[in-house]
Amino acid sequence: MTRFAQLWRTSTVRLTATFILIFSIFAILLLAFITWQSSVTIQRQQADDIDREVRVLQRIDANQGIRALAFAVDRIARSPGPGVYYLGDATGQYLLGNVTDVPANVLIEPGIYSFDYERANPFIDPPPENADPDGPERSGFAVVRSVELSNGMRLVVGRDVVERRGFSAIIVQSFLFGVLGIILFSVVAGGVTARRVLKRIDTIRDTSTKIMSGNLSERVPVTRRNDEFDGLATNLNAMLDRIEQLLQGLKEVTDNVAHDLKTPLTRLRNQAETALRDGASDQTRQQALETTIAESDRLIQTFNALLMIARAEAGAPSGALADVDISAVVADVAELYGPVAEDEGIVVETGIDADVHLHANRELIGQAMVNLLENAVKYAKPEGEGQGRITVGLRRQNDRVLIEVADNGPGIPEADRKRVLERFVRLEKSRSEHGSGLGLSLVDAVARLHGGEFRIEDNAPGVRAVIDLPT
């Protein structure tokens, strides 16, 4: 009972039971209608047969006379079958037929009647050896039509309904067996269906239980049926893959944040300790304060970058996007970093299409350009001899706007081009270079905020960073 109660609480079993009930009721009503319609059809057919024979015998009487009528009644009365025939004179006295005893009211008033009768025609079926040859052969129940002929004689034509009742009993019996079969089949089919559905659901539940226990590598099994459960399992597995990636990324971010914050905080503490030592000169204390401010600015810059990435990934608030002259933004940032690049011995070239407007956030687009150019200035130094070169471009391509920053530095290996878009990821293992590893993460978040994408391509040599935005 406990197992049944648990099953009954599931939506699958309840829906299956509802379906079985609806299907059974519909099937029972359909079989009942077929049974009733069959019975009505048989009755109507018998009534039509009776009426047709009455009309035929009336025509014989009218056209050929009483002798022809008597011959016709005698002939069909001798034929085997359920037919009931009686021909009497004007007073109702029996003359011909396979029934000799007809109720008086049937003979007096023409119409449709039903009554019990005894068939007594020794010419139809030979009686048993021990039977009275003049006695009744068998009894029955008949539906008849009584008519008065033009010469005053009484004609009764009918059908024995015992056979019809037997056929109706067969129909009812078939109906009952059919109803029982439908109910049993529905219960079995519903039980099998519910079991299969519950089995698939139990598989998903067991997998989720294992995942909640800490095994994040578990996945929902996918069969080859390609049904809705497989679609659900595929989506759940994709979600679990994404969650696992995010958790792994969170772990890496936590490790990197701990490393990146520990170093400047340690330097801050050392500088403060140096300034507080006995005998420290004013110059030493001044230098310690300046270093503290510089390290604090770096920490603030890191946190500002994190906040800006979170803001971009959360989506722009209402009113934050407006019509922006992207050409002017890209040109201004390129012009701003021109002197910085020259101090590093790097040439900056531009190829910017004029009057390109987008519905965008000017501040975020500008910050993304700043991050790209800072990276380019830092790494646009070819290995060995050669002139460092940065190319800044803006162009339309069909219904897209491409912002490009390319350099001829050492480049980024193809295997790392996706990884560098993650937070705090830096290809420089010692992490001694200035930077927080958040610049490209911010650019990627800004591109996705505007419905576009950010990708890093090979510039042979160097890399080409492309912000691909829809118009």
Tab-separated table of C-alpha atoms in Angstrom:
chain	number	residue	atom	x	y	z
A	1	MET	CA	0.000	0.000	0.000
A	2	THR	CA	2.870	2.362	0.769
A	3	ARG	CA	4.353	1.784	-2.685
A	4	PHE	CA	0.947	2.326	-4.291
A	5	ALA	CA	0.430	5.536	-2.297
A	6	GLN	CA	3.827	6.802	-3.458
A	7	LEU	CA	2.996	5.988	-7.056
A	8	TRP	CA	-0.446	7.589	-6.805
A	9	ARG	CA	1.114	10.866	-5.630
A	10	THR	CA	3.078	11.130	-8.875
A	11	SER	CA	1.616	13.228	-11.670
A	12	THR	CA	2.477	10.542	-14.236
A	13	VAL	CA	0.309	7.887	-12.559
A	14	ARG	CA	-2.552	10.326	-12.019
A	15	LEU	CA	-2.492	11.478	-15.635
A	16	THR	CA	-2.336	7.848	-16.788
A	17	ALA	CA	-5.319	6.954	-14.585
A	18	THR	CA	-7.246	9.939	-15.924
A	19	PHE	CA	-6.490	8.859	-19.480
A	20	ILE	CA	-7.601	5.291	-18.727
A	21	LEU	CA	-10.866	6.555	-17.210
A	22	ILE	CA	-11.618	8.864	-20.140
A	23	PHE	CA	-10.694	6.197	-22.693
A	24	SER	CA	-12.778	3.526	-20.922
A	25	ILE	CA	-15.847	5.769	-20.661
A	26	PHE	CA	-15.577	6.713	-24.328
A	27	ALA	CA	-15.102	3.085	-25.394
A	28	ILE	CA	-18.030	1.900	-23.249
A	29	LEU	CA	-20.308	4.590	-24.647
A	30	LEU	CA	-19.202	3.728	-28.167
A	31	LEU	CA	-19.876	0.013	-27.673
A	32	ALA	CA	-23.219	0.781	-26.047
A	33	PHE	CA	-24.195	2.929	-29.003
A	34	ILE	CA	-23.145	0.198	-31.438
A	35	THR	CA	-25.179	-2.374	-29.476
A	36	TRP	CA	-28.269	-0.167	-29.375
A	37	GLN	CA	-27.904	0.787	-33.024
A	38	SER	CA	-27.563	-2.885	-34.021
A	39	SER	CA	-30.708	-3.823	-32.117
A	40	VAL	CA	-32.651	-0.924	-33.616
A	41	THR	CA	-31.405	-1.790	-37.095
A	42	ILE	CA	-32.535	-5.425	-36.726
A	43	GLN	CA	-35.969	-4.332	-35.500
A	44	ARG	CA	-36.343	-1.867	-38.346
A	45	GLN	CA	-35.234	-4.461	-40.866
A	46	GLN	CA	-37.804	-6.957	-39.547
A	47	ALA	CA	-40.542	-4.312	-39.661
A	48	ASP	CA	-39.583	-3.441	-43.244
A	49	ASP	CA	-39.653	-7.117	-44.239
A	50	ILE	CA	-43.094	-7.544	-42.676
A	51	ASP	CA	-44.452	-4.447	-44.437
A	52	ARG	CA	-42.986	-5.549	-47.752
A	53	GLU	CA	-44.576	-9.017	-47.539
A	54	VAL	CA	-47.931	-7.510	-46.531
A	55	ARG	CA	-47.876	-5.240	-49.576
A	56	VAL	CA	-46.947	-8.135	-51.869
A	57	LEU	CA	-49.784	-10.322	-50.545
A	58	GLN	CA	-52.263	-7.407	-50.806
A	59	ARG	CA	-51.302	-6.925	-54.478
A	60	ILE	CA	-51.738	-10.643	-55.134
A	61	ASP	CA	-55.194	-10.521	-53.535
A	62	ALA	CA	-56.185	-7.435	-55.505
A	63	ASN	CA	-54.831	-8.588	-58.868
A	64	GLN	CA	-55.155	-12.384	-58.875
A	65	GLY	CA	-57.867	-13.196	-56.387
A	66	ILE	CA	-58.315	-15.268	-53.260
A	67	ARG	CA	-56.973	-18.539	-54.746
A	68	ALA	CA	-53.640	-16.968	-55.686
A	69	LEU	CA	-53.420	-15.361	-52.245
A	70	ALA	CA	-54.117	-18.683	-50.508
A	71	PHE	CA	-51.469	-20.415	-52.639
A	72	ALA	CA	-48.895	-17.702	-51.867
A	73	VAL	CA	-49.561	-17.784	-48.091
A	74	ASP	CA	-49.394	-21.583	-48.038
A	75	ARG	CA	-46.110	-21.617	-49.962
A	76	ILE	CA	-44.262	-19.074	-47.782
A	77	ALA	CA	-45.720	-20.596	-44.590
A	78	ARG	CA	-44.103	-23.934	-45.509
A	79	SER	CA	-40.677	-22.278	-46.028
A	80	PRO	CA	-38.227	-22.596	-43.106
A	81	GLY	CA	-37.410	-19.420	-41.261
A	82	PRO	CA	-38.691	-17.026	-38.586
A	83	GLY	CA	-41.762	-15.961	-40.605
A	84	VAL	CA	-45.213	-16.107	-38.945
A	85	TYR	CA	-48.284	-16.254	-41.243
A	86	TYR	CA	-52.024	-16.524	-40.619
A	87	LEU	CA	-54.896	-16.231	-43.074
A	88	GLY	CA	-58.472	-16.256	-41.743
A	89	ASP	CA	-61.928	-15.635	-43.110
A	90	ALA	CA	-64.054	-12.557	-42.403
A	91	THR	CA	-64.867	-13.885	-38.946
A	92	GLY	CA	-61.200	-14.582	-38.190
A	93	GLN	CA	-61.536	-18.361	-38.490
A	94	TYR	CA	-58.212	-20.041	-39.396
A	95	LEU	CA	-57.813	-21.046	-43.053
A	96	LEU	CA	-54.065	-21.211	-43.817
A	97	GLY	CA	-50.706	-20.475	-42.191
A	98	ASN	CA	-48.115	-21.831	-39.770
A	99	VAL	CA	-49.899	-20.345	-36.735
A	100	THR	CA	-53.451	-21.429	-35.811
A	101	ASP	CA	-54.026	-19.556	-32.592
A	102	VAL	CA	-53.976	-15.753	-32.877
A	103	PRO	CA	-55.383	-13.447	-30.168
A	104	ALA	CA	-58.842	-12.086	-31.007
A	105	ASN	CA	-57.813	-8.438	-30.690
A	106	VAL	CA	-55.190	-8.943	-33.398
A	107	LEU	CA	-57.841	-10.115	-35.826
A	108	ILE	CA	-60.479	-7.562	-34.849
A	109	GLU	CA	-58.372	-4.387	-35.066
A	110	PRO	CA	-55.649	-4.103	-37.778
A	111	GLY	CA	-52.243	-2.880	-36.551
A	112	ILE	CA	-48.930	-3.958	-35.085
A	113	TYR	CA	-48.918	-6.455	-32.212
A	114	SER	CA	-46.651	-8.799	-30.318
A	115	PHE	CA	-47.721	-12.033	-28.609
A	116	ASP	CA	-46.693	-15.535	-27.651
A	117	TYR	CA	-47.645	-18.203	-30.135
A	118	GLU	CA	-47.375	-21.898	-30.855
A	119	ARG	CA	-46.309	-22.927	-34.319
A	120	ALA	CA	-48.434	-25.871	-35.539
A	121	ASN	CA	-47.641	-26.599	-39.171
A	122	PRO	CA	-46.633	-30.223	-39.639
A	123	PHE	CA	-45.329	-29.529	-43.145
A	124	ILE	CA	-42.391	-27.326	-42.134
A	125	ASP	CA	-40.199	-29.477	-39.901
A	126	PRO	CA	-41.086	-33.116	-39.291
A	127	PRO	CA	-42.036	-33.616	-35.665
A	128	PRO	CA	-40.197	-36.048	-33.407
A	129	GLU	CA	-41.236	-39.703	-33.576
A	130	ASN	CA	-42.916	-39.633	-30.157
A	131	ALA	CA	-44.714	-36.295	-30.811
A	132	ASP	CA	-48.362	-35.812	-31.718
A	133	PRO	CA	-48.353	-35.092	-35.480
A	134	ASP	CA	-51.279	-32.746	-35.088
A	135	GLY	CA	-49.962	-31.072	-31.943
A	136	PRO	CA	-47.893	-27.889	-31.674
A	137	GLU	CA	-44.302	-28.168	-32.727
A	138	ARG	CA	-42.752	-25.234	-30.859
A	139	SER	CA	-43.614	-21.964	-29.164
A	140	GLY	CA	-42.232	-18.474	-29.592
A	141	PHE	CA	-42.790	-14.752	-29.419
A	142	ALA	CA	-43.745	-12.843	-32.533
A	143	VAL	CA	-44.100	-9.270	-33.741
A	144	VAL	CA	-46.848	-9.121	-36.412
A	145	ARG	CA	-48.856	-6.769	-38.560
A	146	SER	CA	-52.598	-7.461	-38.928
A	147	VAL	CA	-54.504	-6.196	-41.980
A	148	GLU	CA	-58.018	-6.591	-43.348
A	149	LEU	CA	-58.097	-7.498	-47.032
A	150	SER	CA	-60.498	-5.984	-49.554
A	151	ASN	CA	-62.731	-9.067	-49.391
A	152	GLY	CA	-62.945	-8.911	-45.603
A	153	MET	CA	-60.478	-11.731	-44.896
A	154	ARG	CA	-57.877	-11.334	-42.117
A	155	LEU	CA	-54.153	-11.552	-42.910
A	156	VAL	CA	-51.448	-11.631	-40.200
A	157	VAL	CA	-47.748	-11.494	-41.175
A	158	GLY	CA	-44.901	-11.359	-38.647
A	159	ARG	CA	-41.502	-12.491	-37.472
A	160	ASP	CA	-40.376	-14.629	-34.595
A	161	VAL	CA	-38.225	-12.374	-32.382
A	162	VAL	CA	-36.682	-15.166	-30.302
A	163	GLU	CA	-33.848	-15.417	-32.806
A	164	ARG	CA	-33.472	-11.645	-32.756
A	165	ARG	CA	-33.317	-11.701	-28.978
A	166	GLY	CA	-30.651	-14.356	-29.141
A	167	PHE	CA	-28.658	-12.198	-31.500
A	168	SER	CA	-29.150	-9.208	-29.175
A	169	ALA	CA	-27.916	-11.334	-26.280
A	170	ILE	CA	-24.807	-12.174	-28.287
A	171	ILE	CA	-24.270	-8.454	-28.948
A	172	VAL	CA	-24.682	-7.610	-25.253
A	173	GLN	CA	-22.315	-10.410	-24.289
A	174	SER	CA	-19.767	-9.174	-26.800
A	175	PHE	CA	-20.279	-5.676	-25.409
A	176	LEU	CA	-19.527	-6.819	-21.856
A	177	PHE	CA	-16.449	-8.781	-22.917
A	178	GLY	CA	-15.311	-5.791	-24.970
A	179	VAL	CA	-15.703	-3.437	-22.001
A	180	LEU	CA	-13.778	-5.821	-19.758
A	181	GLY	CA	-11.031	-6.169	-22.377
A	182	ILE	CA	-10.779	-2.414	-22.843
A	183	ILE	CA	-10.450	-1.822	-19.094
A	184	LEU	CA	-7.818	-4.538	-18.685
A	185	PHE	CA	-5.881	-3.377	-21.755
A	186	SER	CA	-6.023	0.253	-20.598
A	187	VAL	CA	-4.786	-0.652	-17.121
A	188	VAL	CA	-1.921	-2.766	-18.487
A	189	ALA	CA	-0.940	-0.196	-21.137
A	190	GLY	CA	-1.222	2.652	-18.650
A	191	GLY	CA	0.838	0.765	-16.079
A	192	VAL	CA	3.588	0.013	-18.594
A	193	THR	CA	3.611	3.622	-19.807
A	194	ALA	CA	3.679	5.023	-16.279
A	195	ARG	CA	6.474	2.637	-15.301
A	196	ARG	CA	8.608	3.695	-18.255
A	197	VAL	CA	8.030	7.382	-17.593
A	198	LEU	CA	8.732	6.990	-13.872
A	199	LYS	CA	11.878	5.047	-14.666
A	200	ARG	CA	13.209	7.900	-16.792
A	201	ILE	CA	12.260	10.435	-14.112
A	202	ASP	CA	13.914	8.298	-11.414
A	203	THR	CA	17.094	8.267	-13.510
A	204	ILE	CA	17.128	12.072	-13.611
A	205	ARG	CA	16.397	12.239	-9.873
A	206	ASP	CA	19.178	9.781	-9.025
A	207	THR	CA	21.633	11.749	-11.138
A	208	SER	CA	20.673	15.020	-9.454
A	209	THR	CA	21.076	13.351	-6.038
A	210	LYS	CA	24.616	12.282	-6.928
A	211	ILE	CA	25.405	15.785	-8.159
A	212	MET	CA	24.064	17.342	-4.947
A	213	SER	CA	26.276	14.984	-2.960
A	214	GLY	CA	29.312	16.587	-4.615
A	215	ASN	CA	29.948	14.522	-7.756
A	216	LEU	CA	29.728	17.284	-10.349
A	217	SER	CA	30.911	14.993	-13.149
A	218	GLU	CA	27.634	13.006	-13.149
A	219	ARG	CA	25.367	13.462	-16.170
A	220	VAL	CA	21.840	12.375	-17.036
A	221	PRO	CA	21.909	9.330	-19.380
A	222	VAL	CA	20.703	10.018	-22.928
A	223	THR	CA	19.104	7.182	-24.893
A	224	ARG	CA	18.736	6.776	-28.637
A	225	ARG	CA	14.986	7.374	-28.607
A	226	ASN	CA	15.456	11.104	-29.242
A	227	ASP	CA	12.241	11.843	-27.366
A	228	GLU	CA	11.308	14.706	-25.041
A	229	PHE	CA	13.153	13.069	-22.131
A	230	ASP	CA	16.330	12.919	-24.202
A	231	GLY	CA	15.840	16.594	-25.068
A	232	LEU	CA	15.427	17.401	-21.382
A	233	ALA	CA	18.472	15.298	-20.479
A	234	THR	CA	20.552	17.043	-23.158
A	235	ASN	CA	19.583	20.478	-21.863
A	236	LEU	CA	20.243	19.442	-18.264
A	237	ASN	CA	23.652	18.054	-19.209
A	238	ALA	CA	24.503	21.274	-21.041
A	239	MET	CA	23.443	23.240	-17.958
A	240	LEU	CA	25.546	20.978	-15.728
A	241	ASP	CA	28.544	21.421	-18.028
A	242	ARG	CA	28.120	25.166	-17.795
A	243	ILE	CA	27.771	25.054	-14.009
A	244	GLU	CA	30.888	22.900	-13.733
A	245	GLN	CA	32.786	25.342	-15.938
A	246	LEU	CA	31.590	28.283	-13.845
A	247	LEU	CA	32.577	26.573	-10.609
A	248	GLN	CA	35.979	25.720	-12.045
A	249	GLY	CA	36.323	29.295	-13.234
A	250	LEU	CA	35.275	30.544	-9.816
A	251	LYS	CA	37.961	28.409	-8.211
A	252	GLU	CA	40.578	29.763	-10.615
A	253	VAL	CA	39.340	33.322	-10.065
A	254	THR	CA	39.537	32.844	-6.301
A	255	ASP	CA	43.096	31.531	-6.549
A	256	ASN	CA	44.135	34.365	-8.858
A	257	VAL	CA	42.447	37.030	-6.765
A	258	ALA	CA	44.162	35.700	-3.665
A	259	HIS	CA	47.522	35.848	-5.432
A	260	ASP	CA	46.998	39.252	-7.040
A	261	LEU	CA	45.753	40.883	-3.843
A	262	LYS	CA	48.217	39.228	-1.512
A	263	THR	CA	51.254	40.773	-3.230
A	264	PRO	CA	50.151	44.453	-3.135
A	265	LEU	CA	48.757	44.060	0.385
A	266	THR	CA	52.076	42.593	1.518
A	267	ARG	CA	53.912	45.529	-0.040
A	268	LEU	CA	51.520	47.947	1.665
A	269	ARG	CA	52.211	46.349	5.025
A	270	ASN	CA	55.971	46.380	4.474
A	271	GLN	CA	55.952	50.055	3.482
A	272	ALA	CA	53.836	50.963	6.503
A	273	GLU	CA	56.186	48.995	8.761
A	274	THR	CA	59.191	50.747	7.246
A	275	ALA	CA	57.638	54.176	7.825
A	276	LEU	CA	56.907	53.354	11.485
A	277	ARG	CA	60.421	52.220	12.361
A	278	ASP	CA	62.343	54.291	14.803
A	279	GLY	CA	64.807	56.595	13.138
A	280	ALA	CA	63.051	56.561	9.732
A	281	SER	CA	63.708	59.753	7.843
A	282	ASP	CA	61.015	62.019	6.490
A	283	GLN	CA	62.078	61.029	2.993
A	284	THR	CA	61.601	57.356	3.819
A	285	ARG	CA	58.155	58.009	5.243
A	286	GLN	CA	57.234	60.135	2.222
A	287	GLN	CA	58.285	57.359	-0.133
A	288	ALA	CA	56.330	54.794	1.912
A	289	LEU	CA	53.172	56.900	1.660
A	290	GLU	CA	53.599	57.357	-2.091
A	291	THR	CA	54.068	53.613	-2.550
A	292	THR	CA	50.997	52.941	-0.417
A	293	ILE	CA	48.914	55.277	-2.558
A	294	ALA	CA	50.173	53.665	-5.770
A	295	GLU	CA	49.408	50.154	-4.518
A	296	SER	CA	45.979	51.318	-3.327
A	297	ASP	CA	45.264	52.750	-6.762
A	298	ARG	CA	46.131	49.404	-8.339
A	299	LEU	CA	43.789	47.609	-5.975
A	300	ILE	CA	41.008	50.131	-6.663
A	301	GLN	CA	41.604	49.719	-10.399
A	302	THR	CA	41.254	45.933	-10.062
A	303	PHE	CA	37.994	46.220	-8.141
A	304	ASN	CA	36.651	48.824	-10.587
A	305	ALA	CA	37.382	46.422	-13.443
A	306	LEU	CA	35.529	43.637	-11.647
A	307	LEU	CA	32.544	45.914	-11.014
A	308	MET	CA	32.487	47.039	-14.638
A	309	ILE	CA	32.569	43.415	-15.866
A	310	ALA	CA	29.725	42.505	-13.521
A	311	ARG	CA	27.770	45.524	-14.722
A	312	ALA	CA	28.262	44.577	-18.363
A	313	GLU	CA	27.352	40.925	-17.800
A	314	ALA	CA	24.229	41.917	-15.880
A	315	GLY	CA	22.994	43.922	-18.886
A	316	ALA	CA	22.731	47.627	-19.450
A	317	PRO	CA	20.121	49.426	-17.322
A	318	SER	CA	17.241	51.249	-18.993
A	319	GLY	CA	18.472	54.404	-20.684
A	320	ALA	CA	22.171	53.349	-20.626
A	321	LEU	CA	22.221	52.775	-24.419
A	322	ALA	CA	22.017	55.662	-26.837
A	323	ASP	CA	23.030	56.593	-30.356
A	324	VAL	CA	26.838	56.762	-30.279
A	325	ASP	CA	29.298	57.896	-32.954
A	326	ILE	CA	31.562	54.852	-32.788
A	327	SER	CA	33.946	56.392	-35.321
A	328	ALA	CA	34.630	59.286	-32.969
A	329	VAL	CA	35.085	57.011	-29.938
A	330	VAL	CA	37.612	54.751	-31.713
A	331	ALA	CA	39.472	57.729	-33.207
A	332	ASP	CA	39.689	59.501	-29.823
A	333	VAL	CA	41.106	56.463	-28.022
A	334	ALA	CA	43.596	55.788	-30.848
A	335	GLU	CA	44.718	59.422	-30.726
A	336	LEU	CA	45.025	59.257	-26.924
A	337	TYR	CA	47.359	56.255	-27.038
A	338	GLY	CA	49.431	57.506	-29.969
A	339	PRO	CA	52.002	59.350	-27.839
A	340	VAL	CA	52.169	56.424	-25.353
A	341	ALA	CA	52.982	54.046	-28.205
A	342	GLU	CA	55.591	56.421	-29.644
A	343	ASP	CA	57.380	56.530	-26.282
A	344	GLU	CA	57.621	52.730	-26.535
A	345	GLY	CA	58.897	52.927	-30.111
A	346	ILE	CA	55.645	51.654	-31.613
A	347	VAL	CA	53.885	53.063	-34.675
A	348	VAL	CA	50.105	53.425	-34.529
A	349	GLU	CA	48.189	53.294	-37.821
A	350	THR	CA	44.452	53.846	-38.213
A	351	GLY	CA	41.838	52.913	-40.787
A	352	ILE	CA	38.534	54.195	-39.429
A	353	ASP	CA	35.367	54.531	-41.507
A	354	ALA	CA	33.655	57.836	-40.882
A	355	ASP	CA	30.175	58.415	-39.461
A	356	VAL	CA	29.514	54.935	-38.050
A	357	HIS	CA	26.741	55.101	-35.437
A	358	LEU	CA	25.485	52.375	-33.100
A	359	HIS	CA	22.947	52.079	-30.297
A	360	ALA	CA	25.509	51.468	-27.568
A	361	ASN	CA	27.021	52.573	-24.249
A	362	ARG	CA	29.762	55.089	-24.983
A	363	GLU	CA	31.596	54.582	-21.692
A	364	LEU	CA	31.818	50.791	-22.050
A	365	ILE	CA	32.848	50.911	-25.721
A	366	GLY	CA	35.535	53.448	-24.827
A	367	GLN	CA	36.808	51.330	-21.923
A	368	ALA	CA	36.965	48.257	-24.183
A	369	MET	CA	39.080	50.211	-26.688
A	370	VAL	CA	41.357	51.424	-23.886
A	371	ASN	CA	41.925	47.843	-22.704
A	372	LEU	CA	42.721	46.624	-26.222
A	373	LEU	CA	45.201	49.428	-26.886
A	374	GLU	CA	46.892	49.000	-23.491
A	375	ASN	CA	47.420	45.319	-24.272
A	376	ALA	CA	48.663	46.142	-27.773
A	377	VAL	CA	51.163	48.734	-26.453
A	378	LYS	CA	52.371	46.217	-23.852
A	379	TYR	CA	52.898	43.334	-26.286
A	380	ALA	CA	53.361	44.932	-29.753
A	381	LYS	CA	57.105	44.399	-29.729
A	382	PRO	CA	58.298	41.865	-32.249
A	383	GLU	CA	60.794	39.297	-31.064
A	384	GLY	CA	64.291	40.240	-32.163
A	385	GLU	CA	64.825	43.264	-34.378
A	386	GLY	CA	61.940	45.131	-35.942
A	387	GLN	CA	59.527	47.995	-35.545
A	388	GLY	CA	56.519	47.548	-33.304
A	389	ARG	CA	53.271	48.341	-35.108
A	390	ILE	CA	49.638	48.726	-34.000
A	391	THR	CA	46.728	49.001	-36.441
A	392	VAL	CA	43.364	50.381	-35.274
A	393	GLY	CA	40.453	49.846	-37.650
A	394	LEU	CA	36.697	50.381	-37.851
A	395	ARG	CA	34.664	49.174	-40.799
A	396	ARG	CA	31.232	48.052	-41.851
A	397	GLN	CA	30.734	44.535	-43.168
A	398	ASN	CA	27.192	43.842	-44.380
A	399	ASP	CA	25.011	44.389	-41.290
A	400	ARG	CA	27.936	44.214	-38.849
A	401	VAL	CA	30.415	46.738	-37.447
A	402	LEU	CA	33.970	45.457	-36.856
A	403	ILE	CA	36.346	47.212	-34.447
A	404	GLU	CA	39.864	45.830	-34.850
A	405	VAL	CA	43.121	46.332	-32.953
A	406	ALA	CA	46.072	44.392	-34.407
A	407	ASP	CA	49.743	44.234	-33.512
A	408	ASN	CA	52.851	42.424	-34.719
A	409	GLY	CA	54.015	41.123	-31.361
A	410	PRO	CA	54.665	37.527	-30.331
A	411	GLY	CA	50.936	36.752	-30.417
A	412	ILE	CA	48.805	34.352	-28.400
A	413	PRO	CA	48.821	30.571	-29.009
A	414	GLU	CA	45.560	29.373	-30.534
A	415	ALA	CA	44.917	27.029	-27.617
A	416	ASP	CA	44.936	30.008	-25.197
A	417	ARG	CA	42.779	32.450	-27.173
A	418	LYS	CA	39.573	31.392	-25.425
A	419	ARG	CA	41.197	31.064	-22.014
A	420	VAL	CA	42.583	34.625	-21.958
A	421	LEU	CA	38.980	35.899	-21.999
A	422	GLU	CA	38.452	34.474	-18.503
A	423	ARG	CA	38.958	36.657	-15.449
A	424	PHE	CA	42.430	36.917	-13.924
A	425	VAL	CA	43.948	34.672	-16.596
A	426	ARG	CA	47.428	35.843	-17.543
A	427	LEU	CA	49.708	33.956	-19.881
A	428	GLU	CA	52.735	35.371	-18.055
A	429	LYS	CA	53.204	32.663	-15.434
A	430	SER	CA	55.255	34.672	-12.981
A	431	ARG	CA	52.495	37.363	-12.850
A	432	SER	CA	55.243	39.949	-12.338
A	433	GLU	CA	54.059	42.190	-15.181
A	434	HIS	CA	51.720	45.054	-14.385
A	435	GLY	CA	48.063	44.090	-14.907
A	436	SER	CA	45.206	42.174	-13.340
A	437	GLY	CA	44.154	39.814	-16.125
A	438	LEU	CA	40.731	41.491	-16.394
A	439	GLY	CA	41.158	43.624	-19.519
A	440	LEU	CA	40.083	41.099	-22.151
A	441	SER	CA	37.335	39.754	-19.861
A	442	LEU	CA	35.837	43.241	-19.800
A	443	VAL	CA	36.067	43.551	-23.600
A	444	ASP	CA	34.264	40.206	-24.017
A	445	ALA	CA	31.536	41.258	-21.550
A	446	VAL	CA	31.022	44.590	-23.364
A	447	ALA	CA	30.733	42.832	-26.753
A	448	ARG	CA	28.119	40.388	-25.401
A	449	LEU	CA	26.211	43.231	-23.741
A	450	HIS	CA	25.780	44.853	-27.169
A	451	GLY	CA	24.655	41.595	-28.806
A	452	GLY	CA	27.995	40.950	-30.491
A	453	GLU	CA	31.073	38.865	-29.903
A	454	PHE	CA	34.760	39.349	-29.189
A	455	ARG	CA	37.348	37.115	-30.806
A	456	ILE	CA	41.110	36.929	-31.080
A	457	GLU	CA	42.579	36.020	-34.468
A	458	ASP	CA	46.037	35.373	-35.852
A	459	ASN	CA	47.719	38.444	-37.420
A	460	ALA	CA	50.850	36.555	-38.576
A	461	PRO	CA	52.756	37.775	-36.627
A	462	GLY	CA	50.882	39.057	-33.618
A	463	VAL	CA	47.163	39.020	-32.906
A	464	ARG	CA	44.088	40.802	-34.195
A	465	ALA	CA	41.446	41.559	-31.578
A	466	VAL	CA	38.010	41.982	-33.187
A	467	ILE	CA	34.839	43.356	-31.575
A	468	ASP	CA	32.013	42.234	-33.879
A	469	LEU	CA	28.814	44.202	-33.222
A	470	PRO	CA	25.415	44.188	-34.988
A	471	THR	CA	24.219	47.438	-36.533
